[in-house]
C-alpha positions in Angstrom: 0.0 0.1 0.0 2.9 2.4 0.7 4.3 2.0 -2.8 0.8 2.9 -4.3 0.5 5.9 -2.0 3.8 7.3 -3.0 2.8 6.6 -6.6 -0.4 8.8 -6.3 1.1 11.4 -4.2 3.5 12.0 -7.2 0.6 11.8 -9.7 -1.5 14.2 -7.7 1.3 16.7 -7.6 1.5 16.7 -11.6 -2.2 17.1 -12.4 -2.5 18.4 -15.9 -4.2 21.8 -15.7 -5.0 24.2 -18.5 -3.8 27.8 -18.6 -6.7 30.3 -18.7 -7.1 34.1 -18.2 -7.6 33.6 -14.6 -4.7 31.3 -14.1 -4.1 27.7 -14.0 -7.5 25.8 -13.9 -8.4 24.2 -10.5 -11.0 21.9 -11.7 -9.2 18.6 -11.4 -8.0 18.9 -7.8 -11.4 19.9 -6.7 -13.0 17.0 -8.6 -10.4 14.5 -7.0 -11.2 16.0 -3.4 -14.9 15.6 -4.0 -14.3 12.0 -5.1 -12.4 11.4 -1.8 -15.3 12.9 0.2 -18.0 10.6 -1.5 -15.8 7.7 -0.3 -15.2 9.1 3.3 -18.9 9.8 3.8 -20.1 6.4 2.6 -22.1 7.8 -0.2 -20.3 5.4 -2.7 -19.8 1.8 -1.7 -18.1 0.4 -4.9 -15.8 2.0 -7.4 -18.5 3.7 -9.3 -19.0 7.5 -9.2 -22.3 8.5 -10.9 -23.2 11.9 -12.1 -25.8 12.5 -9.4 -26.9 15.3 -7.1 -24.5 14.0 -4.2 -21.3 14.2 -6.4 -22.2 17.4 -8.1 -23.2 19.0 -4.9 -20.1 18.2 -3.2 -18.1 19.4 -6.1 -19.9 22.7 -6.2 -19.5 23.1 -2.3 -15.8 22.2 -2.5 -15.4 24.8 -5.4 -17.1 27.6 -3.3 -14.8 26.8 -0.4 -11.5 26.4 -2.3 -11.4 28.6 -5.4 -10.9 32.2 -5.1 -10.3 33.0 -8.8 -12.9 33.9 -11.5 -12.8 30.3 -12.9 -16.3 28.9 -14.0 -17.1 25.8 -11.8 -17.7 23.5 -14.9 -18.0 19.9 -13.6 -18.0 18.3 -16.9 -14.4 19.7 -17.7 -12.5 17.6 -15.0 -14.9 14.7 -15.1 -14.1 14.3 -18.8 -10.4 15.4 -18.9 -9.1 13.7 -15.8 -8.9 10.5 -18.0 -5.7 12.2 -19.5 -3.9 12.2 -16.2 -1.5 9.2 -15.4 0.3 7.5 -12.6 3.5 5.9 -13.6 2.3 6.0 -17.2 -1.1 4.6 -16.7 -4.5 6.3 -16.4 -6.2 6.3 -13.1 -9.6 7.8 -14.1 -12.0 6.0 -16.5 -15.5 6.7 -17.9 -17.9 3.9 -18.6 -20.4 4.9 -21.5 -24.0 4.2 -21.3 -25.2 1.3 -23.5 -25.1 2.3 -27.1 -23.0 5.5 -26.4 -19.4 6.3 -27.1 -17.3 8.8 -25.4 -15.0 10.0 -28.2 -14.6 13.8 -27.7 -14.8 16.4 -24.9 -18.3 16.5 -23.7 -19.3 20.2 -23.5 -22.5 20.3 -21.7 -23.7 18.8 -18.4 -26.8 17.5 -20.0 -24.6 15.6 -22.6 -22.4 14.1 -19.9 -25.4 12.6 -18.1 -26.7 11.4 -21.5 -23.6 9.4 -22.5 -21.7 8.4 -19.3 -22.9 5.7 -17.0 -20.3 6.3 -14.3 -16.6 7.3 -13.7 -14.3 4.7 -11.8 -10.7 4.8 -10.4 -7.9 2.6 -10.9 -8.4 -0.4 -8.4 -5.2 0.5 -6.3 -6.2 4.1 -6.0 -9.8 3.3 -5.0 -8.4 0.9 -2.3 -6.2 3.8 -1.0 -9.3 6.1 -0.7 -11.1 3.4 1.3 -8.2 3.6 4.0 -8.7 6.6 6.2 -5.0 7.3 6.8 -4.0 7.0 3.1 -7.0 9.1 2.1 -6.0 11.9 4.6 -2.5 12.1 3.4 -3.6 12.3 -0.3 -6.1 15.0 0.6 -3.7 17.1 2.6 -1.2 16.9 -0.2 -3.9 18.1 -2.7 -4.9 21.1 -0.4 -1.2 22.1 0.4 -0.3 22.0 -3.3 -3.2 23.6 -5.0 -5.3 25.4 -2.3 -2.9 26.6 0.4 -4.5 30.0 0.6 -7.9 28.6 1.2 -7.1 25.2 3.0 -7.8 26.5 6.4 -11.4 27.8 5.7 -12.0 24.6 3.9 -11.1 22.5 6.9 -13.0 24.6 9.2 -16.1 24.5 7.1 -15.9 20.6 6.8 -15.4 20.2 10.4 -18.6 22.0 11.3 -20.6 20.8 8.2 -21.0 24.2 6.7 -21.2 24.9 2.9 -23.3 24.9 -0.1 -25.1 21.5 0.2 -26.0 22.4 3.7 -27.3 25.9 2.9 -29.1 24.7 -0.2 -30.8 22.0 2.0 -31.8 24.7 4.6 -33.2 26.8 1.7 -35.4 23.9 0.4 -36.5 23.1 4.0 -37.4 26.7 4.3 -35.5 27.0 7.6 -36.1 30.3 9.3 -32.4 30.7 10.2 -30.9 29.7 6.8 -28.3 31.9 5.7 -29.0 31.3 2.0 -32.3 33.2 2.0 -31.8 34.7 -1.4 -30.2 31.8 -3.2 -29.6 32.2 -6.9 -29.4 29.2 -9.0 -27.8 30.1 -12.3 -26.3 27.0 -14.0 -27.6 23.7 -15.1 -25.5 21.9 -12.5 -26.9 24.0 -9.7 -30.4 23.4 -10.8 -29.6 19.5 -11.0 -28.3 19.6 -7.4 -31.3 21.7 -6.0 -33.7 19.2 -7.8 -31.9 16.2 -6.4 -32.0 17.6 -2.7 -35.8 18.2 -3.3 -36.4 14.7 -4.4 -34.3 13.5 -1.4 -35.8 15.7 1.4 -39.5 15.8 0.7 -39.9 11.8 1.1 -37.7 12.0 4.2 -40.1 14.7 5.7 -43.2 12.5 4.9 -41.3 9.4 6.4 -41.6 7.9 2.9 -45.3 7.8 3.3 -47.7 8.8 0.6 -49.8 11.8 1.9 -52.9 10.6 0.1 -53.1 6.7 0.8 -50.9 6.5 4.0 -49.0 3.8 2.4 -45.2 3.8 3.5 -42.8 2.5 0.9 -39.2 2.1 1.6 -36.6 -0.5 0.7 -33.9 -2.1 2.9 -31.4 -0.2 1.0 -32.7 3.1 2.1 -34.1 3.9 -1.2 -37.7 5.6 -1.1 -40.3 4.6 -3.6 -42.4 7.6 -2.6 -42.1 10.5 -5.2 -41.3 14.0 -4.3 -43.8 16.1 -6.2 -44.3 19.9 -6.7 -47.7 21.1 -5.7 -47.6 24.2 -8.1 -45.4 22.7 -11.0 -41.8 23.8 -11.0 -42.2 24.9 -14.7 -44.7 27.5 -13.4 -43.4 28.3 -9.8 -39.7 27.7 -10.0 -40.2 26.9 -6.3 -38.2 24.0 -5.0 -39.0 24.8 -1.3 -40.5 22.0 0.9 -43.9 24.0 1.5 -44.3 23.5 -2.4 -43.6 19.8 -2.0 -45.6 16.8 -1.3 -44.9 13.0 -1.1 -47.1 10.8 -3.3 -47.1 7.1 -4.5 -45.9 6.9 -8.2 -49.3 6.1 -9.5 -51.0 9.1 -7.8 -48.1 11.3 -9.0 
């Protein structure tokens, strides 16, 4: 394990990052840190990283905590281009296409990425390192020291107390009276995707996975809810993803 750790410490210190008018792009180290966090929090249980609200939300949160330049927080860029980075001459990030799709060129939109990519996955030895708390922490601190020395402290402090974009967005959706994110602005396709994902997750939780019409509770042993989170006033009309515009229904009533 020690040899693999040293291999990836070297690889992470040489991530290929493009030159832009705002400086060298920070996207790849933010993505790698986000993948680590997904493993640490137990959100992923196998070496498959789906383009879902959890991963995109963590990426957006880490971006806000770490990046102080004017770069655009484009999730598609590192998710695709990390394939070009190597450790001892071998790639360590791969994309699995959906059935019938091919990944042959840079995917320039978030919608296209979700359309053609089933999931991303890491080299087996790297994934094993990330499942080990000590190795994962060494890799994380190396990335923070190298690429985000100026914002590392605020990042660590925010993570310690659980503050950040995902929590604030959740408070906004739940319409918490003390939420700091009272006037949240959702501007990008990725941010809309995260907000929608949290709405779908939080509304059934509030209703205890119970249909508000039939009283039927539907929940799997894998913590997956079979109850739909529905907008009372359609989102296309209201653009309102707060919980007071949500109701839990069985799929057939939805």
